[in-house]
Coordinates of N, CA and C in Angstrom, one line a residue:
M45 N -0.5 -13.4 97.0 CA 0.2 -13.5 95.8 C 1.0 -12.4 95.4
R46 N 2.4 -13.2 95.1 CA 3.2 -12.4 94.7 C 3.6 -12.7 93.3
P47 N 3.5 -11.3 92.0 CA 4.4 -11.3 91.2 C 5.0 -12.4 90.4
D48 N 5.4 -12.9 89.6 CA 6.8 -13.6 88.8 C 6.8 -12.8 88.4
P49 N 8.4 -13.3 88.7 CA 9.8 -12.2 89.1 C 9.8 -12.8 87.2
L50 N 9.9 -13.3 86.7 CA 9.9 -13.4 85.6 C 9.5 -12.4 84.8
S51 N 8.0 -12.3 84.9 CA 6.8 -10.6 84.0 C 7.4 -10.1 84.8
E52 N 7.5 -9.9 86.1 CA 8.0 -8.2 86.5 C 9.5 -8.2 85.2
A53 N 10.5 -9.1 85.2 CA 11.7 -8.2 84.5 C 11.2 -8.7 83.0
A54 N 10.3 -9.3 82.3 CA 9.9 -9.1 81.0 C 9.3 -7.5 81.3
A55 N 8.4 -7.1 82.0 CA 7.5 -5.6 81.6 C 8.9 -4.5 81.8
R56 N 10.4 -5.0 83.0 CA 11.2 -3.3 83.0 C 12.3 -3.4 81.5
R57 N 11.9 -4.8 80.9 CA 12.9 -4.9 80.1 C 11.5 -4.2 78.7
H58 N 10.8 -4.3 78.4 CA 10.0 -3.7 77.6 C 9.7 -2.4 77.8
E59 N 10.1 -1.7 79.2 CA 9.5 -0.3 79.2 C 10.7 0.5 78.9
L60 N 12.4 -0.2 79.4 CA 13.2 0.7 79.1 C 13.6 0.5 76.9
T61 N 13.2 -0.7 76.5 CA 13.1 -0.4 75.6 C 12.5 0.5 74.7
R62 N 11.3 0.6 75.4 CA 10.5 1.2 75.1 C 11.5 3.0 74.3
A63 N 11.6 3.8 76.0 CA 12.5 4.4 76.5 C 13.5 4.6 75.5
K64 N 13.7 4.3 75.5 CA 15.3 4.1 74.7 C 15.5 4.8 73.3
A65 N 13.7 3.7 72.3 CA 13.6 3.8 70.9 C 12.8 5.4 71.5
V66 N 11.8 6.0 71.6 CA 11.4 7.2 71.8 C 12.7 8.2 72.1
Q67 N 13.5 8.2 72.8 CA 14.5 8.7 73.2 C 15.4 9.2 71.7
A68 N 15.7 8.0 70.6 CA 16.3 8.3 69.5 C 15.7 9.2 68.8
L69 N 14.7 8.6 68.7 CA 13.6 8.9 68.0 C 13.6 10.7 67.7
R70 N 13.4 10.9 68.7 CA 13.1 12.8 69.7 C 15.1 13.0 68.8
E71 N 16.0 12.9 70.0 CA 17.0 13.0 68.6 C 17.3 13.0 68.0
L72 N 16.9 11.8 67.0 CA 17.1 12.3 65.6 C 16.1 13.1 64.9
D73 N 14.9 13.3 65.3 CA 14.4 14.2 64.7 C 15.2 15.3 65.0
R74 N 15.2 15.9 66.3 CA 16.2 17.2 66.8 C 17.4 17.6 66.2
A75 N 17.7 16.7 65.2 CA 19.9 16.5 65.0 C 19.2 17.0 63.1
G76 N 17.4 16.6 63.3 CA 17.5 16.5 61.5 C 18.1 15.8 60.7
T77 N 18.0 14.2 61.5 CA 18.3 13.6 60.5 C 17.8 12.5 60.3
P78 N 17.6 11.9 59.5 CA 16.4 11.6 58.9 C 16.2 10.6 59.2
V79 N 14.5 10.3 60.0 CA 13.6 9.5 61.3 C 13.5 8.1 59.9
T80 N 13.9 7.0 60.0 CA 13.8 5.3 59.9 C 14.0 4.6 60.8
F81 N 13.4 3.6 60.3 CA 12.7 2.3 61.3 C 14.3 2.0 61.3
A82 N 15.4 2.0 60.3 CA 16.6 1.3 61.0 C 17.6 3.0 61.3
G83 N 17.2 3.5 61.8 CA 18.1 4.8 61.8 C 17.4 4.8 63.4
V84 N 16.1 4.7 63.7 CA 16.2 4.2 65.3 C 16.6 3.4 65.9
A85 N 16.3 1.9 65.6 CA 16.7 0.7 65.5 C 18.3 1.1 65.9
Q86 N 18.6 1.6 65.6 CA 20.1 1.4 65.7 C 20.6 2.3 66.3
A87 N 20.3 3.4 66.5 CA 20.5 4.9 67.4 C 19.9 4.6 69.1
A88 N 19.1 3.3 69.2 CA 19.0 3.0 70.2 C 19.6 1.5 70.9
G89 N 19.5 1.1 69.8 CA 20.6 -0.3 70.2 C 19.3 -1.7 70.5
I90 N 18.3 -1.2 69.8 CA 16.8 -2.9 69.8 C 17.0 -3.2 68.1
S91 N 16.2 -3.9 67.9 CA 16.2 -4.7 66.9 C 14.8 -3.8 66.2
R92 N 15.1 -4.2 64.9 CA 13.7 -2.8 63.7 C 13.0 -3.6 63.8
S93 N 12.4 -5.5 64.1 CA 11.6 -5.6 64.2 C 10.8 -5.7 65.4
W94 N 11.5 -5.2 66.6 CA 11.0 -4.9 67.6 C 9.8 -3.2 67.1
L95 N 10.5 -2.6 66.9 CA 10.2 -1.3 66.7 C 8.7 -1.6 65.7
Y96 N 8.7 -2.4 64.9 CA 7.5 -3.2 63.5 C 6.5 -3.3 64.9
T97 N 6.7 -4.0 65.8 CA 5.4 -4.4 66.8 C 4.8 -3.5 67.4
Q98 N 4.9 -2.4 68.0 CA 4.8 -1.0 68.9 C 3.7 0.0 68.0
P99 N 2.6 0.1 67.8 CA 2.0 0.6 66.8 C 2.1 2.4 67.0
D100 N 2.1 2.7 68.1 CA 2.3 4.1 68.1 C 3.6 4.8 68.0
I101 N 5.1 3.7 68.6 CA 5.9 4.0 67.7 C 6.2 4.0 66.7
S102 N 6.4 2.6 65.6 CA 5.7 2.7 64.3 C 5.1 4.2 63.9
G103 N 4.6 3.9 64.2 CA 3.0 5.3 63.6 C 4.1 6.6 63.2
Q104 N 4.6 6.8 64.7 CA 5.1 8.3 64.6 C 6.6 8.5 63.6
I105 N 7.0 7.1 63.7 CA 8.2 7.3 62.7 C 8.0 7.4 60.7
R106 N 6.8 6.9 61.2 CA 6.3 6.5 59.7 C 5.6 8.6 59.8
R107 N 5.0 8.9 60.2 CA 4.7 10.4 59.9 C 6.2 11.2 59.9
L108 N 7.2 11.4 61.0 CA 8.3 11.5 60.3 C 8.8 11.5 59.0
R109 N 8.7 10.3 58.8 CA 9.5 9.7 57.4 C 8.8 10.4 56.4
Q110 N 7.1 10.8 56.3 CA 6.5 11.3 55.8 C 6.8 12.5 55.6
K111 N 6.9 13.1 57.1 CA 7.3 15.1 56.7 C 8.6 15.0 56.3
T112 N 9.5 14.6 56.2 CA 10.6 14.9 55.1 C 10.9 14.3 53.9
D113 N 10.5 13.7 53.1 CA 10.3 12.7 52.3 C 10.2 13.6 51.1
G114 N 9.2 14.5 51.2 CA 9.1 15.0 49.8 C 9.3 16.6 50.6
A115 N 10.3 17.1 51.7 CA 10.9 18.2 51.3 C 12.0 18.8 51.3
G116 N 12.6 17.5 50.2 CA 14.0 18.6 49.5 C 14.8 18.5 50.9
S117 N 15.6 19.8 50.3 CA 16.9 20.0 51.4 C 16.7 20.4 52.7
A118 N 15.4 20.5 53.2 CA 14.7 21.0 54.0 C 14.6 19.6 55.3
S119 N 14.9 18.5 54.2 CA 14.7 17.3 55.8 C 15.7 17.6 56.4
A120 N 16.2 18.3 56.2 CA 17.8 17.8 56.8 C 17.9 18.5 58.2
I121 N 16.6 19.5 58.1 CA 16.3 20.4 59.6 C 14.8 19.3 60.0
P122 N 14.8 19.8 61.1 CA 14.0 19.3 62.4 C 12.7 20.6 61.7
A123 N 11.1 19.7 62.1 CA 10.0 21.3 61.9 C 10.3 22.1 62.4
G124 N 10.5 21.5 63.9 CA 10.2 22.9 64.7 C 11.4 24.2 64.6
Q125 N 12.8 23.7 63.8 CA 13.0 24.2 63.6 C 13.4 25.3 61.4
R126 N 12.5 24.5 61.3 CA 12.4 24.8 59.2 C 12.1 26.2 59.2
P127 N 12.7 27.9 59.3 CA 11.9 28.6 59.5 C 10.4 29.1 58.0
T128 N 9.4 29.8 58.1 CA 8.7 30.3 57.8 C 8.4 30.6 56.9
D129 N 7.9 30.4 55.8 CA 7.3 31.3 54.7 C 7.0 33.1 55.0
A130 N 6.5 34.1 55.8 CA 7.1 34.8 56.2 C 8.4 35.5 56.6
S131 N 9.0 34.4 57.4 CA 10.5 35.0 57.9 C 11.6 34.9 56.5
L132 N 11.2 34.0 55.5 CA 12.3 34.1 54.7 C 11.6 35.4 53.6
R133 N 10.4 35.7 53.1 CA 10.9 36.8 53.0 C 10.9 37.9 53.6
A134 N 11.0 38.1 55.0 CA 11.6 38.8 55.4 C 13.2 39.0 55.4
R135 N 13.6 37.8 55.1 CA 14.9 37.9 54.9 C 15.5 38.4 53.9
L136 N 14.7 38.3 52.6 CA 14.7 38.1 51.3 C 14.7 39.9 51.3
A137 N 13.8 40.7 52.0 CA 13.4 41.8 51.6 C 14.9 42.3 51.9
A138 N 15.2 42.4 53.6 CA 16.2 42.7 54.1 C 17.3 42.8 53.6
A139 N 17.9 41.5 52.4 CA 18.8 41.4 51.8 C 18.8 41.8 50.3
L140 N 17.9 42.5 50.1 CA 17.2 43.6 48.8 C 17.8 44.5 49.2
D141 N 17.4 45.1 50.2 CA 17.8 46.6 51.2 C 18.7 46.9 51.1
R142 N 20.2 45.8 51.9 CA 20.9 45.7 52.1 C 22.0 46.7 50.8
S143 N 21.3 45.4 49.4 CA 21.8 45.6 48.5 C 22.2 46.4 47.9
K144 N 20.6 47.2 48.1 CA 20.4 48.5 47.3 C 21.7 49.4 47.7
Q145 N 21.5 49.5 49.6 CA 22.1 51.1 50.1 C 24.0 50.7 49.7
L146 N 24.5 49.3 49.2 CA 25.7 48.9 49.5 C 26.1 49.4 47.4
A147 N 24.8 49.1 46.7 CA 25.5 49.7 45.5 C 25.3 50.6 45.1
D148 N 24.0 51.7 46.4 CA 24.4 53.2 46.7 C 26.0 53.8 47.0
E149 N 25.9 53.1 47.6 CA 27.2 53.5 48.0 C 28.6 53.2 47.5
N150 N 28.6 52.3 46.5 CA 29.6 52.3 45.6 C 29.5 53.0 44.6
A151 N 28.2 53.9 44.3 CA 28.5 55.2 43.1 C 29.5 55.5 43.8
R152 N 28.8 56.2 44.6 CA 28.8 57.3 45.6 C 30.4 57.7 45.6
L153 N 30.9 56.5 46.1 CA 32.5 56.3 45.9 C 33.2 56.1 45.1
R154 N 32.7 55.9 43.7 CA 33.1 56.1 42.5 C 33.1 56.9 42.1
R155 N 32.4 58.4 42.4 CA 31.8 59.7 42.2 C 33.3 60.3 43.3
R156 N 32.9 60.3 44.5 CA 34.4 60.7 44.4 C 35.6 60.7 44.3
L157 N 36.0 59.2 43.9 CA 37.1 58.9 43.8 C 37.2 59.7 41.9
A158 N 36.6 59.9 41.4 CA 36.8 60.2 40.0 C 36.6 62.0 40.6
R159 N 36.2 62.4 41.3 CA 36.1 63.5 41.0 C 37.7 63.7 41.9
A160 N 38.2 63.4 43.0 CA 39.0 63.2 43.4 C 40.6 63.6 42.6
L161 N 40.1 62.2 41.6 CA 41.3 62.1 40.0 C 41.7 63.1 39.6
G162 N 40.5 63.4 38.9 CA 40.2 64.5 38.3 C 41.2 66.0 38.8
D163 N 40.9 66.2 40.1 CA 41.0 67.4 41.0 C 42.8 67.6 40.7
E164 N 43.6 65.5 41.0 CA 44.8 65.9 41.4 C 45.4 66.1 39.8
R165 N 44.9 65.5 38.8 CA 45.7 66.0 37.2 C 44.9 67.2 37.0
S166 N 44.3 68.7 37.4 CA 44.1 69.5 36.8 C 44.9 70.3 38.0
R167 N 45.5 69.9 38.8 CA 46.6 71.1 39.8 C 48.1 70.8 38.7
P168 N 48.2 72.1 39.1 CA 49.3 73.1 38.3 C 50.8 72.1 39.4
R169 N 51.7 71.3 38.1 CA 52.2 70.7 39.4 C 53.7 71.3 39.1
S170 N 54.4 71.0 40.8 CA 55.6 71.6 40.2 C 57.3 70.6 40.0
G171 N 58.1 71.8 39.7 CA 59.5 71.4 38.9 C 59.9 70.2 39.8
N172 N 59.4 69.6 41.2 CA 60.4 68.6 42.1 C 59.2 67.5 41.6
D173 N 58.3 67.4 41.2 CA 57.2 66.4 41.2 C 57.9 65.5 40.2
H174 N 58.2 64.4 40.4 CA 58.8 63.5 39.1 C 57.8 62.2 39.1
D175 N 57.6 61.6 38.2 CA 56.5 60.5 37.5 C 57.6 59.6 37.1
S176 N 57.7 58.6 37.7 CA 58.3 57.1 37.2 C 57.7 56.6 36.6

């Protein structure tokens, strides 16, 4: 007995729609775009109401939405690309070290400049020097 062509077409259409939804969901998350039912539906070119009927996809949308709801400005960055506390601390320590190095170098250069200006002022001037 041969399967019904209409049933086969409906099954293919359903799988294609699922694939579009999953792809859109992944792309939105990867891009750091807030994941919402409306956003996934628009990106996939499918209906929002269809998404609600798919428990696995709608569950994933809800999880991603909850993950980014309380994250503040970090919600624009996909979870896999957000910095860890340890990496932020390391970057801060490196920035503080660099700031101290620059302050030390600045102080050293100021001392050299003051010394050079003092040396220039203490030099005897020849009669040909004209300050305007």
